[in-house]
PDB file of C-alpha atoms and ligand atoms in Angstrom:
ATOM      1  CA  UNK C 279     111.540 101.849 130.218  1.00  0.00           C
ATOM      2  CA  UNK C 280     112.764  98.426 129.349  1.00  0.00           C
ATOM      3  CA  UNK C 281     109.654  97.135 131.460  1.00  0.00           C
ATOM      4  CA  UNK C 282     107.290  99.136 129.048  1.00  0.00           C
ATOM      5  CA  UNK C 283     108.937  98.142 126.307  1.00  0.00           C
ATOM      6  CA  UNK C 284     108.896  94.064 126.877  1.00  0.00           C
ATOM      7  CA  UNK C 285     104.968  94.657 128.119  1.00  0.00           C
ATOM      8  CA  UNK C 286     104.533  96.375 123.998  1.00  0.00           C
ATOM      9  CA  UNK C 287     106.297  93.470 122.651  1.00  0.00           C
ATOM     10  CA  UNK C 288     103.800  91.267 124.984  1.00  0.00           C
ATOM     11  CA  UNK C 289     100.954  92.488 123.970  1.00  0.00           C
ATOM     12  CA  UNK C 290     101.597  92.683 120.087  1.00  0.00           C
ATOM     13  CA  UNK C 291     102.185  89.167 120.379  1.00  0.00           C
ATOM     14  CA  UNK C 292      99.378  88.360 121.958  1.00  0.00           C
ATOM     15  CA  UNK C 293      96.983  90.815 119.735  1.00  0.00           C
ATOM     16  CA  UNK C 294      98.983  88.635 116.675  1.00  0.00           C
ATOM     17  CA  UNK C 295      98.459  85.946 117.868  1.00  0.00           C
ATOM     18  CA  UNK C 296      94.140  86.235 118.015  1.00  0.00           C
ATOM     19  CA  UNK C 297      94.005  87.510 114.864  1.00  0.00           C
ATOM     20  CA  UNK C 298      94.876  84.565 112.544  1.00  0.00           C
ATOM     21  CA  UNK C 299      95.596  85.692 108.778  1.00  0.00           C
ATOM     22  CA  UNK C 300      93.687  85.113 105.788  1.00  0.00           C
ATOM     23  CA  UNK C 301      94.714  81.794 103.990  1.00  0.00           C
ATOM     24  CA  UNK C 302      93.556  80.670 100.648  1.00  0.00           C
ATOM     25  CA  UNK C 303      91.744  84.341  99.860  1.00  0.00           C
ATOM     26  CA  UNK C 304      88.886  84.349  96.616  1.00  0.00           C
ATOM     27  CA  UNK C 305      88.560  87.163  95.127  1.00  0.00           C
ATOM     28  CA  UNK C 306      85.845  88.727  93.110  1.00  0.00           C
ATOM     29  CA  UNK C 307      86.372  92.015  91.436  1.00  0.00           C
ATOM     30  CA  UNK C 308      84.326  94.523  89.181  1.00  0.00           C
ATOM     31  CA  UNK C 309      85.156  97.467  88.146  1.00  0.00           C
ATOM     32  CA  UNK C 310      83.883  99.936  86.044  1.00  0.00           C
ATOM     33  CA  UNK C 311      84.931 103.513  85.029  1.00  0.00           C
ATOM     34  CA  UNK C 312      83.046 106.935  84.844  1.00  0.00           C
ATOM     35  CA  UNK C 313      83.765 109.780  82.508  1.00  0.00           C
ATOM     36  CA  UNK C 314      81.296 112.816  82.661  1.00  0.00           C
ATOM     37  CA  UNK C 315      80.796 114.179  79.736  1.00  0.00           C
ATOM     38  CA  UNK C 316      81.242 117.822  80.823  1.00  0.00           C
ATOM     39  CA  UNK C 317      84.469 117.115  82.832  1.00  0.00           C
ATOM     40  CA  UNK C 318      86.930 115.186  80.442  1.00  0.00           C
ATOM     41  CA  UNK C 319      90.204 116.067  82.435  1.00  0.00           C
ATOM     42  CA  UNK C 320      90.113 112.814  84.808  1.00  0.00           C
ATOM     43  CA  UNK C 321      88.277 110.178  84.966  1.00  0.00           C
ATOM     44  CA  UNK C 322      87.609 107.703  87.540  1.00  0.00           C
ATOM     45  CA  UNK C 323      88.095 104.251  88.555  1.00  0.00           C
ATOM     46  CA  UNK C 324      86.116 102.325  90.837  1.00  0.00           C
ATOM     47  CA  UNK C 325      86.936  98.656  91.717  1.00  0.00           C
ATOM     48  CA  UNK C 326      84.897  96.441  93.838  1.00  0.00           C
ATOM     49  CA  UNK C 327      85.874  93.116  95.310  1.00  0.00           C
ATOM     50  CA  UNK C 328      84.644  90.661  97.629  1.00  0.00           C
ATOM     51  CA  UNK C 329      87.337  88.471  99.265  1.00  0.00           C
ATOM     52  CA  UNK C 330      86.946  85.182 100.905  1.00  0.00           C
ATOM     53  CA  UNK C 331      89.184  83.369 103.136  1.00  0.00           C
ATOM     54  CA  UNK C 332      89.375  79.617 103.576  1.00  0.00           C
ATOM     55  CA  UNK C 333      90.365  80.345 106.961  1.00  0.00           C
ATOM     56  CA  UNK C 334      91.469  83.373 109.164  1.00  0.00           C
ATOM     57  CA  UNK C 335      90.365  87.108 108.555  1.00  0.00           C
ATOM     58  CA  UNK C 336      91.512  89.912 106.893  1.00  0.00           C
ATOM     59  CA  UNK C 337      92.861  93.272 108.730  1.00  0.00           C
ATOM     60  CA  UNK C 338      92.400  96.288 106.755  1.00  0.00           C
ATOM     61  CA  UNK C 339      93.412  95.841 102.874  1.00  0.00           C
ATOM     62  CA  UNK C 340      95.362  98.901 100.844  1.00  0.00           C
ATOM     63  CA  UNK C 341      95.769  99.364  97.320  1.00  0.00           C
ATOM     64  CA  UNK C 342      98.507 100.595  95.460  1.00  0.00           C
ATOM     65  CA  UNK C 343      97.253 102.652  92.440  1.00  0.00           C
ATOM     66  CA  UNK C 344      99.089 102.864  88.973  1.00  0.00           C
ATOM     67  CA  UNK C 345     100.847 106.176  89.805  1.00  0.00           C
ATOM     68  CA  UNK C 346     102.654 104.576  93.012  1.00  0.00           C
ATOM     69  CA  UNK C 347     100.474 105.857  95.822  1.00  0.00           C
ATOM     70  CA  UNK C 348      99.261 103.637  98.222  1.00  0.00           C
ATOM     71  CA  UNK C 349      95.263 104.094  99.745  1.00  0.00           C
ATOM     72  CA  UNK C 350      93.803 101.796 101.799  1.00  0.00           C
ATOM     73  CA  UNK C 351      90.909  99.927 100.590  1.00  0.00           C
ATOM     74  CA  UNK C 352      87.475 101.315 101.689  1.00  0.00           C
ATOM     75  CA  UNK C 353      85.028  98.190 103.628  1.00  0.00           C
ATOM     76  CA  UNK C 354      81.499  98.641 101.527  1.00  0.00           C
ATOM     77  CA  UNK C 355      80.157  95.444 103.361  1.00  0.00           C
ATOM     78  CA  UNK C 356      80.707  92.029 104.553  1.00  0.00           C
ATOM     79  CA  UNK C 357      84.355  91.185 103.061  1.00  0.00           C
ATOM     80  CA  UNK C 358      83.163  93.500 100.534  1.00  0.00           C
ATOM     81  CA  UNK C 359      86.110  96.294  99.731  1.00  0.00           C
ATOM     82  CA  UNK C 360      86.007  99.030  96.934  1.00  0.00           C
ATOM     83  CA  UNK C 361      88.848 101.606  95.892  1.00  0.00           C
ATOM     84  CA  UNK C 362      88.815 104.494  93.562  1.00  0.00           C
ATOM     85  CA  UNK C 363      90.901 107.172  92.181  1.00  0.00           C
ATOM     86  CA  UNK C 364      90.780 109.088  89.289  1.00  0.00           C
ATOM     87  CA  UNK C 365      93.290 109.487  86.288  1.00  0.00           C
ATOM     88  CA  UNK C 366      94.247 112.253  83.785  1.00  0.00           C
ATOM     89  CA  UNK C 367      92.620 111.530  80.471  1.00  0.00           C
ATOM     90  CA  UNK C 368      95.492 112.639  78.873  1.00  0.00           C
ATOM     91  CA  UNK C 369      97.818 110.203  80.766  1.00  0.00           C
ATOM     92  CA  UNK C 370      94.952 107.214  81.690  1.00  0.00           C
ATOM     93  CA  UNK C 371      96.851 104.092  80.008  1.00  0.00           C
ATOM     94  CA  UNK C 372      94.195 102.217  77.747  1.00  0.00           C
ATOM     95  CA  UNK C 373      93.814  98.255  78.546  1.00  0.00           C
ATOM     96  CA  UNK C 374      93.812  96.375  82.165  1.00  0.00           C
ATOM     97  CA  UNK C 375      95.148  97.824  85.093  1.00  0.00           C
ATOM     98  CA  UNK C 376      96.592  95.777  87.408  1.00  0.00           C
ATOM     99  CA  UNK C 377      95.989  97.047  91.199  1.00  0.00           C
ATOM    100  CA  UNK C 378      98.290  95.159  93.840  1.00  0.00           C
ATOM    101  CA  UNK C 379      96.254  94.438  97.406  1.00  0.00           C
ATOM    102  CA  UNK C 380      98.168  94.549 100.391  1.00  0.00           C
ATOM    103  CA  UNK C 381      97.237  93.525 103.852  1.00  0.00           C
ATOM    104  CA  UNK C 382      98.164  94.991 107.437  1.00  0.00           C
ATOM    105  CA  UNK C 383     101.809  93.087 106.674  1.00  0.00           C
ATOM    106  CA  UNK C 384     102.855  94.285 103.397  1.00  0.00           C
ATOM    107  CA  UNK C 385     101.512  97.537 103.993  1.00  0.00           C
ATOM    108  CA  UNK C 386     104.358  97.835 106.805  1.00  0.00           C
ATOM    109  CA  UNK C 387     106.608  96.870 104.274  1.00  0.00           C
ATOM    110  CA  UNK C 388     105.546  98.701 101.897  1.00  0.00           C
ATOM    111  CA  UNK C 389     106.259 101.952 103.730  1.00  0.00           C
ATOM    112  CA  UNK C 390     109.436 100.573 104.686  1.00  0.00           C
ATOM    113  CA  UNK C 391     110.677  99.906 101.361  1.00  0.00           C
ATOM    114  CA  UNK C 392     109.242 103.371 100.303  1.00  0.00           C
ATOM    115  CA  UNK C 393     111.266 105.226 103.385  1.00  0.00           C
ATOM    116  CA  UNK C 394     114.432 103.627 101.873  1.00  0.00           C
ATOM    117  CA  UNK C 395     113.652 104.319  98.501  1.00  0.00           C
ATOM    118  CA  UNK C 396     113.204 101.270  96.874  1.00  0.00           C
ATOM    119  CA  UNK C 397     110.763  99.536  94.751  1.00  0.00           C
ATOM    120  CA  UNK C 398     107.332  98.471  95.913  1.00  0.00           C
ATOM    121  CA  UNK C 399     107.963  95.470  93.411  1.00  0.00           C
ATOM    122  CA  UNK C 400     109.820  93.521  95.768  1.00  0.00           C
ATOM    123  CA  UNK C 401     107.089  93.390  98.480  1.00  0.00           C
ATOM    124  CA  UNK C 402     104.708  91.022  97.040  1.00  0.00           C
ATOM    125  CA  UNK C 403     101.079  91.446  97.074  1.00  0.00           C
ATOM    126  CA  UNK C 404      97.830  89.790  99.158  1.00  0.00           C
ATOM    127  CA  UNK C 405      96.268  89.291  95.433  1.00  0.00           C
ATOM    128  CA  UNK C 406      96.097  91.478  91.937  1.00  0.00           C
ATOM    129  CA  UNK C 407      93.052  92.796  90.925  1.00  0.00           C
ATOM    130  CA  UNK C 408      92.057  94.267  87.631  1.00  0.00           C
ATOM    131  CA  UNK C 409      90.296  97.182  86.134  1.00  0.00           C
ATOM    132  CA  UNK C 410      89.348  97.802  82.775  1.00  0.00           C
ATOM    133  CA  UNK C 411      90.074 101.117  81.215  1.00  0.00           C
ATOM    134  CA  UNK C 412      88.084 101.216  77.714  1.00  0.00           C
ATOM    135  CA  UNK C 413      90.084 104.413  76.520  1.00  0.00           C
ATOM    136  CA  UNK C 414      89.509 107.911  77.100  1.00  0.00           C
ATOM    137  CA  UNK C 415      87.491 108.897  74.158  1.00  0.00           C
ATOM    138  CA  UNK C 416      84.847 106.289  74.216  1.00  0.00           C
ATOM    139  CA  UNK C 417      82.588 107.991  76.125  1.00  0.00           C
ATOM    140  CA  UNK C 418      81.243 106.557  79.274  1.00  0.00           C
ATOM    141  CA  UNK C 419      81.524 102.939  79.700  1.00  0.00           C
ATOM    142  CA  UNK C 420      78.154 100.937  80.385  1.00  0.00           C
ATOM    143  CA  UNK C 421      78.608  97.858  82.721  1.00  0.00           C
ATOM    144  CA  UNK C 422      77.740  94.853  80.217  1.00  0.00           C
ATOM    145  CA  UNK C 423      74.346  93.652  81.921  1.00  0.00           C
ATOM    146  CA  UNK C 424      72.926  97.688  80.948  1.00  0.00           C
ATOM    147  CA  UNK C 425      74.164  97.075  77.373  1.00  0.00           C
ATOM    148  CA  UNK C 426      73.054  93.625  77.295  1.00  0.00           C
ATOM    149  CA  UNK C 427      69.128  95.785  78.509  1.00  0.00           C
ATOM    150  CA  UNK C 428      69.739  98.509  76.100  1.00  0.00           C
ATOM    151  CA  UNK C 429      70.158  96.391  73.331  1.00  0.00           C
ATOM    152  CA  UNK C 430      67.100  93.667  74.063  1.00  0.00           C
ATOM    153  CA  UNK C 431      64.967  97.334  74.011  1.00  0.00           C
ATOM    154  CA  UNK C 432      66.710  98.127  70.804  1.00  0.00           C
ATOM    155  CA  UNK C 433      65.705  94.657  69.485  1.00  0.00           C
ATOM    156  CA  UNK C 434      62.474  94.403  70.662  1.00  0.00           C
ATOM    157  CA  UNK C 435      62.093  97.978  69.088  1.00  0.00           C
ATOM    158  CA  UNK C 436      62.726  97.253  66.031  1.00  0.00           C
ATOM    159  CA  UNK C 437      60.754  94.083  65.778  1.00  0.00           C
ATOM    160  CA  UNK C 438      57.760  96.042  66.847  1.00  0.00           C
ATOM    161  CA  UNK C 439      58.345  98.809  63.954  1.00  0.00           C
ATOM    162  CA  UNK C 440      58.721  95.976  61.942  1.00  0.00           C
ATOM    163  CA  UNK C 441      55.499  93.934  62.736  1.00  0.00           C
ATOM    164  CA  UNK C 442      54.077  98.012  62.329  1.00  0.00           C
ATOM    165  CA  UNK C 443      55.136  97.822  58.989  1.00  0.00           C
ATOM    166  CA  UNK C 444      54.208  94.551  58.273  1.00  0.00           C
ATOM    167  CA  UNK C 445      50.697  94.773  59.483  1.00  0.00           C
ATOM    168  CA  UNK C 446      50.362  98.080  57.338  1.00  0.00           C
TER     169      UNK C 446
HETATM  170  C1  LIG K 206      99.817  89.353  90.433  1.00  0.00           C
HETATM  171  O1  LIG K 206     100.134  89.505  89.048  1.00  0.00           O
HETATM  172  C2  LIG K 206     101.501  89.242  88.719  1.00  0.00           C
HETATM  173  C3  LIG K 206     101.714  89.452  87.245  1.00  0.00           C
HETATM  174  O2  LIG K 206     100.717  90.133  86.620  1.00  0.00           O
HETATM  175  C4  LIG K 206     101.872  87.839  89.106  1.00  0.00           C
HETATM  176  O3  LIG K 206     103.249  87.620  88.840  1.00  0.00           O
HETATM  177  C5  LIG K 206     101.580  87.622  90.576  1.00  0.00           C
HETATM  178  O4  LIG K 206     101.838  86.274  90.903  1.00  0.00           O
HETATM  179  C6  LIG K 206     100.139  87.959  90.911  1.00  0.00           C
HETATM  180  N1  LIG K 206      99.945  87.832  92.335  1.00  0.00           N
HETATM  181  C7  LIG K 206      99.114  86.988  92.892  1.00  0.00           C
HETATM  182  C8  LIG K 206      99.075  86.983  94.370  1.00  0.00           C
HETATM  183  O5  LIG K 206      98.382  86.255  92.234  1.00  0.00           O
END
């Protein structure tokens, strides 16, 4: 019994000690929201990030939402990562979210600090990320670079009814 348990310790030590940890991580995040038209209960948010490490790699990553719960991060690529829930319109705080990132490590303690009943705020996070949450009434928000299209078609509309007119 003892035996087994010194060959565990062993071999976590080991398997810790190949995997070197992420140092130094860069992070790029977008997010964006959906909000169907016909469904206005919930609406969802999706973040993507890309995280690079100046050295080491990352184990798995897990997100803790704005309601507490803790998911872990789905991998969408290369050190690519994406995580989405959904929100109650009604409830769906206006503004910048701010989503804590957690790695294999925090997410042990974490679920430590959640067993005892504590707060998650006094694990610290991998990194923050943000997502944007234009309001629940606004319709459905358009990423900037399809706004930035919509409106050079708008403008290139109207300069052709224009030059229409013009010409007539
Ligand atoms: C995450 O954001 C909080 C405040 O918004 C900040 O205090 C903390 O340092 C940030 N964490 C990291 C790893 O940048």
């Amino acid at each position: 019994m003892a035996d087994h348990f010194l060959f565990s310790v062993l071999l976590l030590v080991v398997f810790v000690g190949l995997i070197s940890a992420c140092t130094n991580p860069q992070v790029t995040s977008k997010s964006f929201t959906t909000q169907d038209a016909t469904i206005v209960t919930h609406i969802g948010f999706i973040s993507e990030f890309e995280v690079k490490c100046s050295s080491g790699d990352i184990s798995s990553l897990y997100a803790e939402l704005p309601d507490g719960s803790i998911i872990p991060a789905a991998v969408v690529g290369t050190n690519k990562y994406q995580v989405s829930w959904t929100e109650d319109t009604k409830t769906a705080a206006k503004g910048t979210h701010k989503i804590r990132i957690f790695e294999e490590d925090g997410y042990a303690a974490l679920r430590k600090v959640l067993r005892g009943n504590e707060a998650t705020s006094s694990v610290s996070e991998f990194f923050n990320i943000s997502v944007v949450h234009p309001g629940a009434y606004s319709g459905p928000w358009l990423r900037s670079e399809f706004i930035a299209v919509i409106a050079s078609l708008f403008v290139s509309y109207f300069a052709v009814t224009k030059k229409g007119k013009i010409v007539a």
